[in-house]
CSV table of C-alpha atoms in Angstrom, one decimal:
chain,number,residue,atom,x,y,z
R,1,SER,CA,11.7,-14.9,-7.5
R,2,GLN,CA,10.5,-13.1,-4.4
R,3,THR,CA,7.3,-14.0,-2.6
R,4,ILE,CA,5.6,-12.7,0.5
R,5,HIS,CA,3.3,-14.7,2.7
R,6,GLN,CA,0.8,-13.6,5.3
R,7,TRP,CA,-1.3,-15.8,7.6
R,8,PRO,CA,-3.9,-16.3,8.5
R,9,ALA,CA,-6.1,-14.9,5.7
R,10,THR,CA,-9.0,-14.2,8.0
R,11,LEU,CA,-9.3,-14.0,11.7
R,12,VAL,CA,-12.2,-13.5,14.1
R,13,GLN,CA,-11.1,-12.7,17.7
R,14,PRO,CA,-12.9,-11.6,20.8
R,15,VAL,CA,-12.1,-8.3,22.5
R,16,GLY,CA,-9.3,-8.7,25.0
R,17,SER,CA,-7.8,-11.7,23.3
R,18,PRO,CA,-4.1,-11.7,22.1
R,19,LEU,CA,-3.1,-11.4,18.5
R,20,SER,CA,-0.2,-12.6,16.4
R,21,LEU,CA,0.0,-12.1,12.6
R,22,GLU,CA,3.0,-13.4,10.7
R,23,CYS,CA,4.6,-12.2,7.5
R,24,THR,CA,7.5,-13.9,5.8
R,25,VAL,CA,9.4,-13.0,2.7
R,26,GLU,CA,11.3,-15.4,0.4
R,27,GLY,CA,13.8,-14.8,-2.3
R,28,THR,CA,15.4,-11.6,-0.9
R,29,SER,CA,17.8,-10.6,1.8
R,30,ASN,CA,17.9,-7.6,4.2
R,31,PRO,CA,14.5,-6.2,3.1
R,32,ASN,CA,12.8,-3.3,4.6
R,33,LEU,CA,9.5,-4.6,6.1
R,34,TYR,CA,6.2,-2.8,6.7
R,35,TRP,CA,2.9,-3.4,8.5
R,36,TYR,CA,-0.1,-1.4,7.3
R,37,ARG,CA,-3.7,-1.3,8.4
R,38,GLN,CA,-6.5,-0.5,6.0
R,39,ALA,CA,-10.0,0.4,7.3
R,40,ALA,CA,-12.9,-0.4,5.0
R,41,GLY,CA,-13.0,1.9,2.0
R,42,ARG,CA,-10.0,3.8,3.1
R,43,GLY,CA,-6.3,4.2,2.3
R,44,LEU,CA,-3.4,2.5,4.1
R,45,GLN,CA,-2.1,3.6,7.4
R,46,LEU,CA,1.6,2.7,8.1
R,47,LEU,CA,1.8,1.0,11.5
R,48,PHE,CA,5.4,-0.2,11.8
R,49,TYR,CA,8.5,-0.6,9.6
R,50,SER,CA,11.8,-2.4,10.1
R,51,VAL,CA,15.1,-1.9,8.4
R,52,GLY,CA,16.7,-5.0,10.1
R,53,ILE,CA,16.5,-7.7,12.7
R,54,GLY,CA,15.2,-6.3,16.0
R,55,GLN,CA,14.8,-2.8,14.6
R,56,ILE,CA,11.3,-1.6,14.7
R,57,SER,CA,9.9,1.9,14.1
R,58,SER,CA,6.4,2.7,15.3
R,59,GLU,CA,4.4,5.2,13.3
R,60,VAL,CA,1.3,5.7,15.5
R,61,PRO,CA,0.7,5.0,19.1
R,62,GLN,CA,-1.7,2.1,19.5
R,63,ASN,CA,-2.5,-1.2,21.0
R,64,LEU,CA,-0.2,-3.1,18.7
R,65,SER,CA,3.4,-4.0,18.6
R,66,ALA,CA,5.8,-5.5,16.0
R,67,SER,CA,8.8,-7.7,16.1
R,68,ARG,CA,11.4,-8.9,13.6
R,69,PRO,CA,13.0,-12.0,15.1
R,70,GLN,CA,14.6,-13.1,11.7
R,71,ASP,CA,15.7,-11.2,8.6
R,72,ARG,CA,12.6,-12.2,6.6
R,73,GLN,CA,10.0,-12.5,9.3
R,74,PHE,CA,7.8,-9.7,10.6
R,75,ILE,CA,5.2,-10.3,13.3
R,76,LEU,CA,2.4,-8.0,14.4
R,77,SER,CA,1.1,-8.6,17.9
R,78,SER,CA,-1.3,-7.4,20.6
R,79,LYS,CA,-1.7,-8.5,24.2
R,80,LYS,CA,-5.4,-7.4,24.3
R,81,LEU,CA,-7.4,-6.7,21.2
R,82,LEU,CA,-9.8,-3.7,21.0
R,83,LEU,CA,-12.8,-3.4,18.8
R,84,SER,CA,-11.0,-0.6,16.9
R,85,ASP,CA,-8.3,-3.1,15.9
R,86,SER,CA,-10.6,-4.6,13.3
R,87,GLY,CA,-9.3,-4.0,9.8
R,88,PHE,CA,-7.3,-5.4,6.9
R,89,TYR,CA,-3.7,-5.8,7.8
R,90,LEU,CA,-1.1,-5.8,5.0
R,91,CYS,CA,2.6,-6.6,5.1
R,92,ALA,CA,5.0,-5.3,2.5
R,93,TRP,CA,8.7,-5.4,1.7
R,94,ARG,CA,11.1,-3.5,-0.4
R,95,ASN,CA,14.7,-3.7,-1.3
R,96,ARG,CA,16.9,-1.7,1.1
R,97,GLY,CA,18.5,1.4,-0.2
R,98,GLY,CA,17.1,3.8,-2.8
R,99,LEU,CA,14.4,6.3,-2.1
R,100,GLY,CA,10.8,5.1,-2.1
R,101,GLU,CA,11.3,2.2,-4.4
R,102,THR,CA,8.5,-0.2,-5.2
R,103,GLN,CA,6.9,-2.0,-2.3
R,104,TYR,CA,5.6,-5.5,-2.7
R,105,PHE,CA,2.5,-6.5,-0.7
R,106,GLY,CA,1.3,-9.7,0.8
R,107,PRO,CA,-2.3,-10.9,0.4
R,108,GLY,CA,-3.4,-9.4,3.7
R,109,THR,CA,-5.2,-10.6,6.8
R,110,ARG,CA,-8.7,-9.5,7.5
R,111,LEU,CA,-9.2,-9.2,11.3
R,112,LEU,CA,-12.6,-8.9,12.9
R,113,VAL,CA,-12.7,-8.2,16.6
R,114,LEU,CA,-16.0,-8.9,18.2
Y,1,SER,CA,-1.1,16.1,5.8
Y,2,GLN,CA,1.6,15.2,3.3
Y,3,GLN,CA,-0.3,12.2,1.9
Y,4,GLY,CA,-1.4,11.9,-1.6
Y,5,GLU,CA,-5.1,12.6,-2.1
Y,6,GLU,CA,-7.0,11.1,-5.0
Y,7,ASP,CA,-10.0,12.3,-6.8
Y,8,PRO,CA,-12.6,11.3,-7.6
Y,9,GLN,CA,-13.3,8.9,-4.7
Y,10,ALA,CA,-15.3,6.7,-6.9
Y,11,LEU,CA,-15.6,6.5,-10.7
Y,12,SER,CA,-18.0,4.3,-12.7
Y,13,ILE,CA,-17.6,3.9,-16.5
Y,14,GLN,CA,-18.5,1.6,-19.3
Y,15,GLU,CA,-16.1,-0.9,-20.8
Y,16,GLY,CA,-14.1,0.7,-23.6
Y,17,GLU,CA,-14.1,4.2,-22.1
Y,18,ASN,CA,-11.1,5.9,-20.6
Y,19,ALA,CA,-10.7,6.4,-16.9
Y,20,THR,CA,-8.7,9.3,-15.4
Y,21,MET,CA,-7.8,9.5,-11.7
Y,22,ASN,CA,-6.0,12.4,-10.1
Y,23,CYS,CA,-3.6,12.7,-7.1
Y,24,SER,CA,-2.5,15.8,-5.3
Y,25,TYR,CA,0.2,16.1,-2.7
Y,26,LYS,CA,1.6,18.8,-0.5
Y,27,THR,CA,5.4,18.1,-0.1
Y,28,SER,CA,8.3,17.9,-2.5
Y,29,ILE,CA,8.8,14.4,-3.8
Y,30,ASN,CA,11.5,12.2,-5.4
Y,31,ASN,CA,9.0,10.0,-7.1
Y,32,LEU,CA,5.3,9.1,-7.1
Y,33,GLN,CA,3.9,5.7,-7.4
Y,34,TRP,CA,0.5,4.2,-8.4
Y,35,TYR,CA,-0.9,1.0,-7.0
Y,36,ARG,CA,-3.9,-1.1,-7.7
Y,37,GLN,CA,-5.9,-3.1,-5.2
Y,38,ASN,CA,-8.5,-5.7,-6.1
Y,39,SER,CA,-11.2,-6.1,-3.5
Y,40,GLY,CA,-9.9,-7.9,-0.4
Y,41,ARG,CA,-6.4,-8.3,-1.8
Y,42,GLY,CA,-3.0,-6.8,-1.4
Y,43,LEU,CA,-1.7,-3.9,-3.4
Y,44,VAL,CA,0.0,-4.3,-6.7
Y,45,HIS,CA,2.5,-1.8,-8.0
Y,46,LEU,CA,1.6,-0.3,-11.4
Y,47,ILE,CA,4.0,2.4,-12.2
Y,48,LEU,CA,6.6,4.8,-10.7
Y,49,ILE,CA,7.3,8.2,-12.1
Y,50,ARG,CA,10.3,10.2,-10.9
Y,51,SER,CA,10.2,13.9,-10.2
Y,52,ASN,CA,12.2,14.7,-13.3
Y,53,GLU,CA,9.8,12.9,-15.5
Y,54,ARG,CA,6.6,14.4,-16.9
Y,55,GLU,CA,4.9,11.4,-18.4
Y,56,LYS,CA,5.3,7.6,-18.4
Y,57,HIS,CA,3.5,4.8,-20.2
Y,58,SER,CA,3.0,1.2,-19.4
Y,59,GLY,CA,0.6,-0.7,-21.7
Y,60,ARG,CA,-2.8,0.9,-21.4
Y,61,LEU,CA,-1.6,3.1,-18.4
Y,62,ARG,CA,-0.4,6.6,-18.8
Y,63,VAL,CA,0.8,8.6,-15.8
Y,64,THR,CA,1.6,12.3,-15.8
Y,65,LEU,CA,3.4,14.3,-13.1
Y,66,ASP,CA,3.3,18.1,-12.7
Y,67,THR,CA,5.6,19.0,-9.8
Y,68,SER,CA,4.7,22.7,-10.1
Y,69,LYS,CA,1.1,21.9,-9.3
Y,70,LYS,CA,2.0,19.0,-7.1
Y,71,SER,CA,-0.3,16.7,-8.9
Y,72,SER,CA,-0.3,13.4,-10.9
Y,73,SER,CA,-2.9,11.7,-13.0
Y,74,LEU,CA,-3.4,8.0,-14.0
Y,75,LEU,CA,-5.2,7.4,-17.3
Y,76,ILE,CA,-6.4,3.9,-18.1
Y,77,THR,CA,-7.3,3.7,-21.8
Y,78,ALA,CA,-9.9,1.3,-23.3
Y,79,SER,CA,-11.0,0.1,-19.9
Y,80,ARG,CA,-12.0,-3.4,-19.3
Y,81,ALA,CA,-14.2,-5.0,-16.6
Y,82,ALA,CA,-11.1,-6.5,-15.2
Y,83,ASP,CA,-9.8,-3.0,-14.4
Y,84,THR,CA,-12.4,-2.7,-11.7
Y,85,ALA,CA,-10.4,-2.1,-8.5
Y,86,SER,CA,-9.2,0.7,-6.2
Y,87,TYR,CA,-6.3,2.8,-7.3
Y,88,PHE,CA,-3.9,4.5,-4.9
Y,89,CYS,CA,-1.1,7.0,-5.4
Y,90,ALA,CA,1.7,7.0,-2.9
Y,91,ILE,CA,4.5,9.5,-2.3
Y,92,ASN,CA,7.9,8.9,-0.6
Y,93,GLN,CA,8.5,10.5,2.7
Y,94,GLY,CA,11.9,9.7,4.2
Y,95,GLY,CA,11.9,6.2,2.6
Y,96,LYS,CA,8.4,5.4,3.7
Y,97,LEU,CA,5.4,5.4,1.3
Y,98,ILE,CA,2.4,7.6,2.3
Y,99,PHE,CA,-0.8,6.5,0.5
Y,100,GLY,CA,-3.8,8.4,-0.4
Y,101,GLN,CA,-7.4,7.3,0.2
Y,102,GLY,CA,-7.8,5.9,-3.2
Y,103,THR,CA,-10.2,6.0,-6.2
Y,104,GLU,CA,-12.6,3.1,-6.5
Y,105,LEU,CA,-13.0,2.4,-10.2
Y,106,SER,CA,-16.0,0.3,-11.5
Y,107,VAL,CA,-15.9,-0.7,-15.2
Y,108,LYS,CA,-19.3,-2.0,-16.3
Y,109,PRO,CA,-19.3,-4.6,-19.2
């Protein structure tokens, strides 16, 4: 069966520090991968998505970047965190092909920038 | 905005009552999905309804879709305290899912 992992679960970082959040998927090949951010009490904002290794699409201009070094690995990074980067970050995957099929979410990483 | 928009933003009911949440959207869709999120957790897919479907059931969940009104509703029957969560609708836009702001449901025992 497919599983998706995210780590760390919680992270407290000072302003200006770098960030690296990792997401890995098991049990599937060639997935589409997604990074979302969720502010407290709000809906999800799509940050990045990837349809293959090295292929990254950015949805909103921001202080973050994403990379996909392996088929089932998706990394969210920042060189210098801002206070506004605080939030709940969710990784998701879905099978490639089809139109808007089900997405499967990881447990999320709560980031607090101080 | 082409995102789904849910109402109400928050809903508080007693155990055993039914809960109805609504979602409106602005663009044409191929399908609409509903997700659930327990506090501080990832989202879990509940149900997908395609544009040529008007109603779909899954256990205590009933979803309707009215493409002429660009709206959908999620009904949870005989609610339980464990149904307490946030519920989001999501529409497909070019292979990406666009989520609404969600309805926060509280079911009191």
